[in-house]
Short mmCIF file of C-alpha atoms in Angstrom, two decimals:
data_model
loop_
_atom_site.label_atom_id
_atom_site.label_comp_id
_atom_site.label_asym_id
_atom_site.label_seq_id
_atom_site.Cartn_x
_atom_site.Cartn_y
_atom_site.Cartn_z
CA MET A 1 5.00 -16.49 14.04
CA ALA A 2 7.13 -16.72 10.66
CA SER A 3 10.74 -17.37 10.79
CA VAL A 4 12.68 -15.00 8.50
CA VAL A 5 14.99 -16.48 5.27
CA GLU A 6 17.19 -13.77 3.86
CA SER A 7 17.78 -14.94 -0.22
CA LYS A 8 21.71 -15.05 -0.91
CA LYS A 9 21.22 -15.23 -4.52
CA ALA A 10 23.94 -13.39 -6.37
CA CYS A 11 21.33 -10.85 -7.74
CA ALA A 12 17.47 -9.72 -7.89
CA VAL A 13 15.73 -11.39 -10.56
CA ASN A 14 12.72 -9.58 -11.36
CA PRO A 15 13.03 -7.01 -8.37
CA LEU A 16 10.13 -6.90 -5.55
CA LYS A 17 12.07 -4.35 -3.58
CA MET A 18 11.37 -0.47 -4.15
CA SER A 19 14.13 1.76 -2.77
CA GLN A 20 14.23 4.22 0.91
CA PRO A 21 14.67 7.27 -1.62
CA LEU A 22 11.24 6.53 -3.21
CA GLY A 23 9.86 5.51 0.06
CA ALA A 24 10.87 9.16 1.31
CA SER A 25 9.90 11.02 -1.66
CA PHE A 26 6.22 9.05 -1.28
CA ALA A 27 5.97 10.29 2.19
CA PHE A 28 6.93 14.13 1.18
CA LEU A 29 4.39 14.20 -1.20
CA GLY A 30 2.07 14.05 1.65
CA LEU A 31 2.84 17.52 2.39
CA ASP A 32 1.03 20.25 1.15
CA ALA A 33 2.70 22.94 -0.91
CA CYS A 34 6.21 20.59 -0.73
CA MET A 35 8.69 19.73 -3.26
CA PRO A 36 10.46 16.66 -2.58
CA VAL A 37 14.10 16.34 -3.93
CA MET A 38 16.45 13.50 -4.65
CA HIS A 39 19.79 14.28 -4.01
CA GLY A 40 21.64 11.95 -6.53
CA SER A 41 21.85 11.73 -10.27
CA GLN A 42 19.11 12.23 -12.56
CA GLY A 43 18.32 8.59 -13.16
CA CYS A 44 17.71 8.10 -9.60
CA THR A 45 15.13 10.50 -9.58
CA SER A 46 13.71 9.47 -13.12
CA PHE A 47 13.06 6.03 -12.28
CA GLY A 48 10.91 6.63 -8.97
CA LEU A 49 9.10 9.45 -10.87
CA VAL A 50 7.93 7.07 -13.45
CA LEU A 51 6.81 4.60 -11.01
CA LEU A 52 4.80 7.11 -9.09
CA VAL A 53 3.38 8.42 -12.53
CA ARG A 54 2.48 5.28 -13.67
CA HIS A 55 0.83 4.12 -10.43
CA PHE A 56 -1.11 6.99 -9.78
CA LYS A 57 -1.74 8.53 -13.29
CA GLU A 58 -1.18 12.17 -12.02
CA ALA A 59 1.73 14.65 -12.60
CA ILE A 60 3.95 14.04 -9.60
CA PRO A 61 6.61 17.27 -8.44
CA LEU A 62 9.94 15.61 -7.94
CA GLN A 63 13.25 17.21 -8.48
CA THR A 64 16.68 16.10 -8.45
CA THR A 65 20.02 17.67 -7.32
CA ALA A 66 21.43 16.18 -10.82
CA MET A 67 24.90 14.97 -9.63
CA ASN A 68 27.43 13.82 -11.96
CA GLU A 69 30.88 12.37 -12.30
CA VAL A 70 32.75 15.47 -11.09
CA THR A 71 30.56 16.63 -8.07
CA SER A 72 30.06 13.29 -7.02
CA ILE A 73 33.84 13.32 -6.23
CA LEU A 74 33.93 16.94 -5.44
CA GLY A 75 30.99 16.91 -3.40
CA GLY A 76 27.55 18.24 -3.85
CA TYR A 77 27.07 21.65 -1.58
CA ASP A 78 26.74 23.63 -5.04
CA ASN A 79 24.03 21.06 -6.50
CA ILE A 80 21.99 21.60 -3.35
CA GLU A 81 22.63 25.18 -2.92
CA ALA A 82 21.48 25.52 -6.88
CA ALA A 83 18.39 23.27 -6.56
CA LEU A 84 17.08 25.09 -3.12
CA LEU A 85 17.51 28.49 -4.92
CA ASN A 86 15.92 27.30 -8.05
CA ILE A 87 13.09 25.42 -6.56
CA ARG A 88 12.34 28.58 -4.25
CA LYS A 89 12.58 30.82 -7.27
CA ARG A 90 10.24 29.06 -9.89
CA ALA A 91 7.99 26.85 -7.44
CA ALA A 92 7.73 28.85 -4.18
CA PRO A 93 7.01 25.80 -2.15
CA LYS A 94 6.76 26.03 1.69
CA VAL A 95 8.54 22.76 2.14
CA ILE A 96 11.59 21.68 0.38
CA ALA A 97 12.48 17.75 1.29
CA ILE A 98 15.49 16.43 0.70
CA CYS A 99 16.40 12.78 0.55
CA SER A 100 19.81 11.10 -0.04
CA THR A 101 20.48 8.35 -2.59
CA GLY A 102 23.21 5.61 -2.68
CA LEU A 103 25.63 7.68 -4.88
CA THR A 104 25.67 10.84 -2.18
CA GLU A 105 25.79 8.22 1.03
CA THR A 106 28.53 6.36 -0.84
CA LYS A 107 30.52 10.05 -1.24
CA GLY A 108 29.74 11.01 2.27
CA ASP A 109 28.07 14.07 1.42
CA ASP A 110 27.19 16.37 4.96
CA VAL A 111 23.84 17.22 3.84
CA ASP A 112 23.06 18.57 7.31
CA GLY A 113 25.92 20.95 7.36
CA TYR A 114 25.29 21.95 3.64
CA ILE A 115 21.81 23.40 4.73
CA VAL A 116 23.27 25.23 7.57
CA THR A 117 25.60 26.79 5.33
CA VAL A 118 22.79 27.59 2.97
CA ARG A 119 20.36 29.28 5.52
CA LYS A 120 23.78 31.73 6.45
CA ARG A 121 24.61 32.52 2.65
CA LYS A 122 21.13 32.69 1.25
CA PRO A 123 18.88 34.46 3.63
CA GLU A 124 16.18 34.36 0.81
CA LEU A 125 15.30 30.66 2.12
CA ASP A 126 14.27 31.88 5.36
CA ASP A 127 10.66 31.76 4.50
CA THR A 128 11.27 28.10 3.44
CA GLU A 129 11.20 25.01 5.73
CA ILE A 130 13.84 22.37 4.48
CA ILE A 131 13.90 18.99 6.03
CA TYR A 132 16.33 16.48 5.46
CA VAL A 133 16.37 12.53 5.74
CA SER A 134 19.20 9.97 5.12
CA THR A 135 17.82 7.33 2.81
CA PRO A 136 20.70 4.98 1.14
CA ASP A 137 19.12 3.00 -1.38
CA TYR A 138 21.77 -0.04 -0.80
CA VAL A 139 20.09 -0.87 2.39
CA GLY A 140 16.06 -1.20 3.70
CA GLY A 141 13.41 -0.75 1.58
CA PHE A 142 10.44 1.56 0.71
CA GLU A 143 8.68 1.05 3.90
CA ASP A 144 12.15 2.22 5.68
CA GLY A 145 12.38 5.41 3.56
CA TYR A 146 8.95 6.29 4.20
CA SER A 147 9.39 5.73 8.11
CA HIS A 148 12.55 7.53 8.12
CA ALA A 149 11.01 10.62 5.93
CA VAL A 150 8.03 10.90 8.41
CA THR A 151 10.52 10.80 11.71
CA ALA A 152 12.53 13.69 10.10
CA ILE A 153 9.37 15.71 9.28
CA VAL A 154 8.05 15.30 13.22
CA LYS A 155 11.59 16.03 14.56
CA THR A 156 11.98 18.98 11.96
CA LEU A 157 8.18 20.63 12.58
CA VAL A 158 6.68 19.46 15.62
CA LYS A 159 7.28 21.29 19.05
CA PRO A 160 5.17 20.80 22.40
CA LEU A 161 2.16 22.38 22.97
CA PRO A 162 -0.75 22.35 25.24
CA VAL A 163 -2.67 18.85 24.89
CA ASN A 164 -6.17 19.22 22.88
CA THR A 165 -8.33 16.06 24.40
CA GLN A 166 -10.42 16.14 21.32
CA GLN A 167 -7.31 16.00 18.71
CA VAL A 168 -5.58 12.63 17.79
CA THR A 169 -2.39 12.16 14.97
CA LEU A 170 -3.06 9.50 12.74
CA LEU A 171 0.37 8.20 10.98
CA PRO A 172 -0.72 6.16 8.01
CA GLY A 173 1.60 3.67 6.82
CA SER A 174 2.92 3.92 3.24
CA HIS A 175 0.76 0.75 2.10
CA LEU A 176 -2.44 2.98 2.59
CA ALA A 177 -3.95 4.52 -0.29
CA PRO A 178 -5.74 7.81 -0.21
CA ALA A 179 -8.88 6.02 0.06
CA ASP A 180 -7.97 4.31 2.63
CA ILE A 181 -6.59 7.44 4.61
CA ASP A 182 -10.13 9.01 4.02
CA GLU A 183 -11.91 6.00 5.26
CA LEU A 184 -9.81 6.31 8.59
CA ARG A 185 -10.56 10.22 8.76
CA ASP A 186 -14.31 9.62 8.50
CA ILE A 187 -14.47 6.78 11.32
CA ILE A 188 -12.09 8.97 13.71
CA GLU A 189 -14.59 12.15 12.97
CA ALA A 190 -17.58 10.18 13.24
CA PHE A 191 -16.21 9.87 17.31
CA GLY A 192 -16.57 13.65 17.56
CA LEU A 193 -12.82 13.83 17.45
CA SER A 194 -10.17 16.06 15.03
CA VAL A 195 -7.44 14.27 13.65
CA ILE A 196 -4.35 15.31 12.12
CA VAL A 197 -3.01 13.01 9.33
CA LEU A 198 0.94 13.06 8.95
CA PRO A 199 1.32 12.83 6.16
CA ASP A 200 -2.07 12.74 4.35
CA ILE A 201 -1.83 11.44 0.66
CA SER A 202 -5.57 11.58 0.28
CA GLY A 203 -5.03 15.47 -0.26
CA SER A 204 -2.63 14.97 -2.83
CA LEU A 205 -2.41 11.79 -4.65
CA ASP A 206 -6.44 11.44 -4.80
CA GLY A 207 -6.91 12.10 -8.38
CA HIS A 208 -8.78 15.24 -7.94
CA ILE A 209 -8.45 18.18 -11.01
CA ALA A 210 -7.26 21.20 -9.02
CA PRO A 211 -8.44 24.63 -10.01
CA ASP A 212 -4.98 26.00 -10.27
CA TRP A 213 -1.70 24.34 -11.10
CA ARG A 214 1.47 24.84 -9.15
CA GLY A 215 4.77 23.20 -9.45
CA THR A 216 4.67 21.83 -6.05
CA THR A 217 2.11 19.12 -4.41
CA LEU A 218 -1.64 20.37 -4.17
CA GLY A 219 -3.23 19.04 -1.09
CA GLY A 220 -1.64 17.13 1.98
CA THR A 221 -0.61 18.28 5.48
CA THR A 222 0.00 21.94 5.96
CA LEU A 223 2.76 23.15 8.24
CA GLU A 224 0.29 24.62 10.35
CA GLN A 225 -1.31 20.99 10.82
CA ILE A 226 2.00 19.42 11.16
CA ARG A 227 3.16 21.92 13.94
CA ALA A 228 -0.50 21.48 15.70
CA ALA A 229 0.23 17.65 16.10
CA GLY A 230 2.18 18.90 19.22
CA ALA A 231 -0.85 18.87 21.04
CA SER A 232 -2.86 15.75 20.19
CA ALA A 233 -3.98 13.20 23.07
CA LEU A 234 -3.04 10.51 21.34
CA THR A 235 -1.06 9.22 18.09
CA ILE A 236 -2.55 6.32 16.09
CA GLY A 237 -0.27 4.51 13.79
CA VAL A 238 -1.01 1.99 11.35
CA GLY A 239 1.71 -0.56 10.56
CA GLU A 240 5.06 -1.03 12.06
CA GLN A 241 6.58 1.28 10.12
CA THR A 242 4.83 4.21 11.88
CA ARG A 243 6.36 3.27 15.24
CA GLU A 244 9.64 5.54 14.99
CA PRO A 245 7.93 8.60 13.96
CA ALA A 246 5.12 7.96 16.61
CA GLU A 247 8.12 7.42 19.43
CA ALA A 248 9.66 10.56 17.82
CA LEU A 249 6.26 12.37 18.42
CA GLN A 250 6.44 10.80 22.16
CA GLY A 251 9.82 11.94 22.62
CA ILE A 252 9.20 15.70 21.54
CA ALA A 253 5.48 16.19 22.77
CA GLY A 254 5.12 13.42 25.30
CA THR A 255 2.00 11.98 23.20
CA PRO A 256 0.58 8.38 24.00
CA LEU A 257 0.76 6.24 21.15
CA GLU A 258 -1.03 3.10 20.05
CA ILE A 259 0.06 1.22 16.91
CA PHE A 260 -2.01 -0.97 15.00
CA ASP A 261 -0.42 -3.56 12.82
CA ARG A 262 -3.32 -3.61 10.30
CA LEU A 263 -6.88 -2.22 10.18
CA THR A 264 -7.76 -5.00 7.61
CA GLY A 265 -9.71 -7.55 9.15
CA LEU A 266 -12.57 -8.12 11.91
CA GLU A 267 -10.76 -8.00 15.45
CA VAL A 268 -8.40 -5.22 14.74
CA ASN A 269 -11.32 -2.56 13.49
CA ASP A 270 -13.29 -3.86 16.75
CA ARG A 271 -10.01 -2.57 19.04
CA PHE A 272 -9.62 0.38 16.80
CA LEU A 273 -13.37 1.52 17.44
CA GLN A 274 -13.19 0.44 21.02
CA ARG A 275 -10.09 2.46 21.31
CA LEU A 276 -11.82 5.58 19.76
CA ALA A 277 -14.66 5.25 21.90
CA GLN A 278 -12.34 5.25 24.72
CA VAL A 279 -10.71 8.65 23.80
CA SER A 280 -13.65 10.29 22.74
CA GLY A 281 -16.14 9.21 25.86
CA ARG A 282 -18.61 8.40 23.20
CA PRO A 283 -20.37 5.45 21.97
CA VAL A 284 -19.63 3.38 18.58
CA PRO A 285 -21.56 5.02 15.87
CA ALA A 286 -24.47 2.61 14.75
CA LYS A 287 -23.60 2.91 11.15
CA TYR A 288 -20.24 0.87 12.02
CA ARG A 289 -22.35 -1.61 14.04
CA SER A 290 -24.19 -2.14 11.11
CA GLN A 291 -21.06 -2.33 8.79
CA ARG A 292 -19.55 -4.96 11.17
CA SER A 293 -22.51 -7.04 10.55
CA GLN A 294 -22.10 -6.99 7.06
CA LEU A 295 -18.72 -7.68 6.91
CA LEU A 296 -19.32 -10.83 8.76
CA ASP A 297 -22.12 -11.52 6.00
CA ALA A 298 -19.18 -11.01 3.85
CA MET A 299 -16.59 -13.37 5.37
CA LEU A 300 -19.61 -16.00 5.59
CA ASP A 301 -20.25 -15.42 1.76
CA GLY A 302 -16.63 -15.45 0.89
CA HIS A 303 -15.11 -18.28 2.74
CA PHE A 304 -16.59 -20.45 0.60
CA TYR A 305 -14.24 -19.54 -2.39
CA THR A 306 -11.23 -18.97 -0.28
CA GLY A 307 -11.05 -21.66 2.53
CA GLY A 308 -8.44 -24.21 1.86
CA ILE A 309 -6.85 -22.44 -1.19
CA LYS A 310 -3.08 -21.97 -1.22
CA VAL A 311 -1.61 -18.59 -1.64
CA ALA A 312 1.55 -17.18 -2.54
CA ILE A 313 1.99 -13.66 -1.43
CA ALA A 314 4.76 -11.01 -1.98
CA ALA A 315 4.73 -7.50 -0.75
CA GLU A 316 6.00 -4.85 1.90
CA PRO A 317 5.85 -6.20 5.35
CA ASP A 318 2.91 -4.33 6.67
CA LEU A 319 1.04 -4.96 3.79
CA LEU A 320 1.94 -8.86 3.80
CA LEU A 321 0.67 -8.78 7.36
CA ALA A 322 -2.59 -6.77 6.26
CA VAL A 323 -3.33 -8.97 3.52
CA GLY A 324 -1.93 -12.28 4.41
CA SER A 325 -3.52 -12.39 7.81
CA LEU A 326 -6.95 -11.52 6.36
CA LEU A 327 -6.56 -14.34 3.94
CA HIS A 328 -5.57 -16.92 6.62
CA GLU A 329 -8.75 -15.64 8.59
CA MET A 330 -10.54 -16.58 5.70
CA GLY A 331 -9.21 -20.24 5.74
CA ALA A 332 -6.51 -19.55 2.89
CA GLU A 333 -2.84 -21.20 3.55
CA LEU A 334 -0.25 -19.18 3.09
CA ARG A 335 2.24 -21.17 1.43
CA CYS A 336 4.80 -18.82 0.24
CA CYS A 337 5.31 -15.27 1.28
CA VAL A 338 8.18 -13.13 0.13
CA SER A 339 9.05 -9.76 1.88
CA THR A 340 11.51 -6.76 0.78
CA THR A 341 13.06 -5.80 4.25
CA LYS A 342 13.52 -7.09 7.90
CA SER A 343 10.58 -5.84 10.26
CA ALA A 344 8.63 -6.61 13.22
CA SER A 345 5.41 -7.17 11.29
CA HIS A 346 6.77 -10.75 10.45
CA ALA A 347 6.92 -11.90 13.75
CA LEU A 348 3.30 -11.70 13.45
CA LEU A 349 2.41 -13.18 10.16
CA PRO A 350 0.55 -16.63 10.05
CA ALA A 351 2.89 -18.55 8.20
CA GLU A 352 5.94 -20.71 8.59
CA THR A 353 8.92 -18.78 6.56
CA VAL A 354 9.19 -15.21 5.34
CA ILE A 355 11.62 -15.25 2.48
CA LEU A 356 13.54 -11.88 1.98
CA GLY A 357 13.78 -11.99 -1.73
CA ASP A 358 12.33 -11.25 -4.93
CA LEU A 359 9.44 -12.64 -7.85
CA GLU A 360 11.69 -15.14 -8.63
CA ASP A 361 11.43 -16.64 -5.14
CA LEU A 362 7.90 -15.89 -5.44
CA GLU A 363 7.49 -17.73 -9.11
CA LYS A 364 9.33 -21.11 -7.47
CA GLY A 365 7.13 -21.21 -4.16
CA ALA A 366 3.93 -20.52 -6.08
CA VAL A 367 3.88 -23.50 -8.35
CA ASP A 368 1.61 -25.54 -6.20
CA CYS A 369 -0.41 -22.40 -5.31
CA ASP A 370 -4.05 -21.22 -6.37
CA LEU A 371 -3.34 -17.44 -6.29
CA LEU A 372 -0.53 -15.17 -6.58
CA VAL A 373 -0.66 -11.75 -4.66
CA THR A 374 1.59 -9.40 -5.62
CA HIS A 375 2.02 -5.74 -7.46
CA SER A 376 1.89 -5.27 -11.26
CA HIS A 377 5.65 -6.79 -11.56
CA GLY A 378 4.44 -10.00 -10.83
CA ARG A 379 1.97 -10.00 -13.83
CA GLN A 380 4.32 -12.13 -15.64
CA ALA A 381 5.21 -14.81 -13.63
CA ALA A 382 1.25 -15.36 -12.93
CA GLU A 383 1.00 -15.73 -17.06
CA ARG A 384 3.84 -18.35 -17.13
CA LEU A 385 1.94 -20.58 -13.75
CA GLY A 386 -1.12 -19.90 -15.19
CA LYS A 387 -2.41 -18.73 -12.22
CA PRO A 388 -5.23 -15.67 -11.20
CA LEU A 389 -3.06 -12.61 -9.78
CA LEU A 390 -4.26 -10.04 -6.99
CA ARG A 391 -2.71 -6.78 -7.26
CA ILE A 392 -1.77 -5.13 -4.29
CA GLY A 393 0.77 -2.70 -3.25
CA PHE A 394 3.15 -0.27 -5.11
CA PRO A 395 3.38 -0.40 -8.07
CA VAL A 396 -0.02 -1.12 -9.79
CA PHE A 397 0.50 0.47 -13.53
CA ASP A 398 -1.95 -1.76 -15.60
CA ARG A 399 -5.18 -1.02 -13.51
CA ILE A 400 -6.47 2.44 -13.08
CA GLY A 401 -8.06 3.89 -9.97
CA ASN A 402 -5.59 2.73 -7.40
CA ALA A 403 -6.03 5.92 -5.41
CA HIS A 404 -9.86 5.14 -4.75
CA ARG A 405 -9.31 1.23 -3.53
CA CYS A 406 -10.08 0.91 0.13
CA GLN A 407 -8.61 -2.14 2.34
CA VAL A 408 -9.28 -0.58 5.69
CA GLY A 409 -11.92 -0.50 8.17
CA TYR A 410 -15.23 -3.12 7.86
CA ARG A 411 -16.19 -1.57 4.38
CA GLY A 412 -12.57 -1.74 2.85
CA THR A 413 -12.03 -5.32 4.74
CA MET A 414 -15.26 -6.60 2.80
CA ALA A 415 -14.48 -4.82 -0.39
CA LEU A 416 -10.88 -6.74 -0.02
CA ILE A 417 -12.85 -10.01 0.49
CA PHE A 418 -15.13 -9.69 -2.39
CA ASP A 419 -12.15 -9.30 -4.65
CA ILE A 420 -10.40 -12.13 -3.74
CA ALA A 421 -13.64 -14.22 -3.78
CA ASN A 422 -14.71 -12.68 -7.07
CA LEU A 423 -11.18 -13.65 -8.49
CA MET A 424 -11.46 -17.45 -7.38
CA ILE A 425 -15.22 -17.49 -8.94
CA GLU A 426 -13.65 -16.65 -12.38
CA GLN A 427 -11.14 -19.65 -12.05
CA ILE A 428 -14.40 -22.18 -11.60
CA GLY A 429 -15.00 -24.35 -14.60
CA HIS A 430 -18.27 -23.99 -15.89
CA HIS A 431 -19.63 -27.31 -17.01
CA HIS A 432 -21.38 -28.28 -20.44
CA ALA A 433 -24.16 -30.87 -21.51
CA THR A 434 -21.44 -33.27 -22.55
CA ASP A 435 -19.48 -33.50 -19.42
CA TRP A 436 -21.48 -35.99 -17.67
CA PRO A 437 -21.54 -39.23 -20.76
CA LEU A 438 -24.43 -41.31 -20.19
CA THR A 439 -23.59 -45.16 -19.22
CA PRO A 440 -24.62 -47.45 -22.05
CA GLU A 441 -27.21 -48.77 -19.80
CA ALA A 442 -28.79 -45.07 -19.76
CA LEU A 443 -28.54 -44.91 -23.58
CA ARG A 444 -30.56 -47.96 -23.84
CA ALA A 445 -33.54 -47.52 -21.83
CA ALA A 446 -33.68 -43.86 -23.24
CA ALA A 447 -33.95 -45.36 -26.91
CA ALA A 448 -37.40 -46.20 -26.33
CA VAL A 449 -38.45 -42.74 -25.21
CA VAL A 450 -36.69 -41.22 -28.00
CA ARG A 451 -38.67 -43.43 -30.61
CA ALA A 452 -41.92 -43.06 -29.03
CA ARG A 453 -41.79 -39.03 -27.85
CA PRO A 454 -39.10 -37.44 -29.70
CA ASP A 455 -41.04 -34.19 -29.41
CA LYS A 456 -39.96 -34.45 -25.57
CA LEU A 457 -36.33 -34.39 -26.12
CA GLN A 458 -35.83 -32.78 -29.56
CA ASP A 459 -35.14 -29.31 -27.65
CA SER A 460 -32.96 -31.04 -25.33
CA ALA A 461 -29.10 -30.74 -25.23
CA ARG A 462 -28.60 -34.82 -25.37
CA TYR A 463 -30.95 -35.14 -28.30
CA GLN A 464 -28.51 -36.10 -30.92
CA GLU A 465 -26.30 -38.00 -28.86
CA THR A 466 -29.14 -40.07 -27.63
CA VAL A 467 -30.70 -40.86 -31.21
CA ALA A 468 -27.51 -41.67 -32.22
CA ALA A 469 -26.91 -44.11 -29.53
CA ALA A 470 -30.38 -45.48 -30.16
CA SER A 471 -29.89 -46.00 -33.45
CA ALA A 472 -26.81 -48.13 -32.88
#
């Protein structure tokens, strides 16, 4: 169990943390035909938009209420009404999802009241679902905003329904990539179960080229699927951040829940498959038995390069736990752990201390480490320290293919082990012929051979050295 220490510095140096509104917007991007809106200034939205575009290398639908000095003082009702009407007219989304920012939270805008008033005044919005979540960016972090947004989706749209015993709801954490969600969907469906993923960025941010263009999200969880979640026989959450929306589902529809703190590793995936077998009444498919055997072999091969290494890792809580625990299981020592916000996940991390800080804290703690693990903003620290960097989390903007990196399940765990081990292999120095200088005694003994049989040594890398020594 790690103890949590909060940094008391006056400012963040090379920040690690991403804001709540950005995490909420990310969750809303997993809904189909949705338009996420940040209720705040244009700069708040522009900054988040840049990070999303650079990470996914895709066009991202994200709008703003464009608050300025005057509207910030007088209140943002007019801006919200104008934004809702303009978005409805131009993009015709099925869902408009609003998240607040620090500016409007400080002002104290009653957005829930604004939406009720707009509904009464503008009946043309009757065919559009509107979701609102409070996400001030001066508290919490990316995971918190994501969790609150998924909870708001559940509370706004889900209603109790008769139970479908062969249907489960999957709540993926914000640290899972589209490829991770695809892998989990395939595993669940292999047991004959149908699955509703909420939210489902594997449909909207998986890097596909759509046959048509529209100004909203393309793919993701549909309204019909969200409403049908009230009939699921089980809710499966991945990461502690999914506990809040899972409990909201339980409160609304009475759905039992099970939270897996991670699905990266051997034992946790064993439990995951056993639970699915229990729910479905079917045995674990043979292909996953084969994948488990392959993972065991990968762990055996990889531990030669990860055993005993010292690691500095900085990430959001659930991602920190997933990757950090795997490294610990592979024999690495978590020497320096930095995270963004308080979470129950920290209690499960196999490390002494977790610092709630920034990438400067990581750099200071990584001086005697062998590997740095964090997102792309840690690249300068890795370069200054001369250490290898494993890029994980959000944002990773100096690599492509982020949507297709899988780190869950047996296969995803195996791929992550290979990435780490191969990175450490690159640090192994390659020996050259002169790395083992011969002793004077060996050189004198070789002199006779040089004189008697030069043809035997002329192709040797030591030939010139031996000839020179023998001549002397």
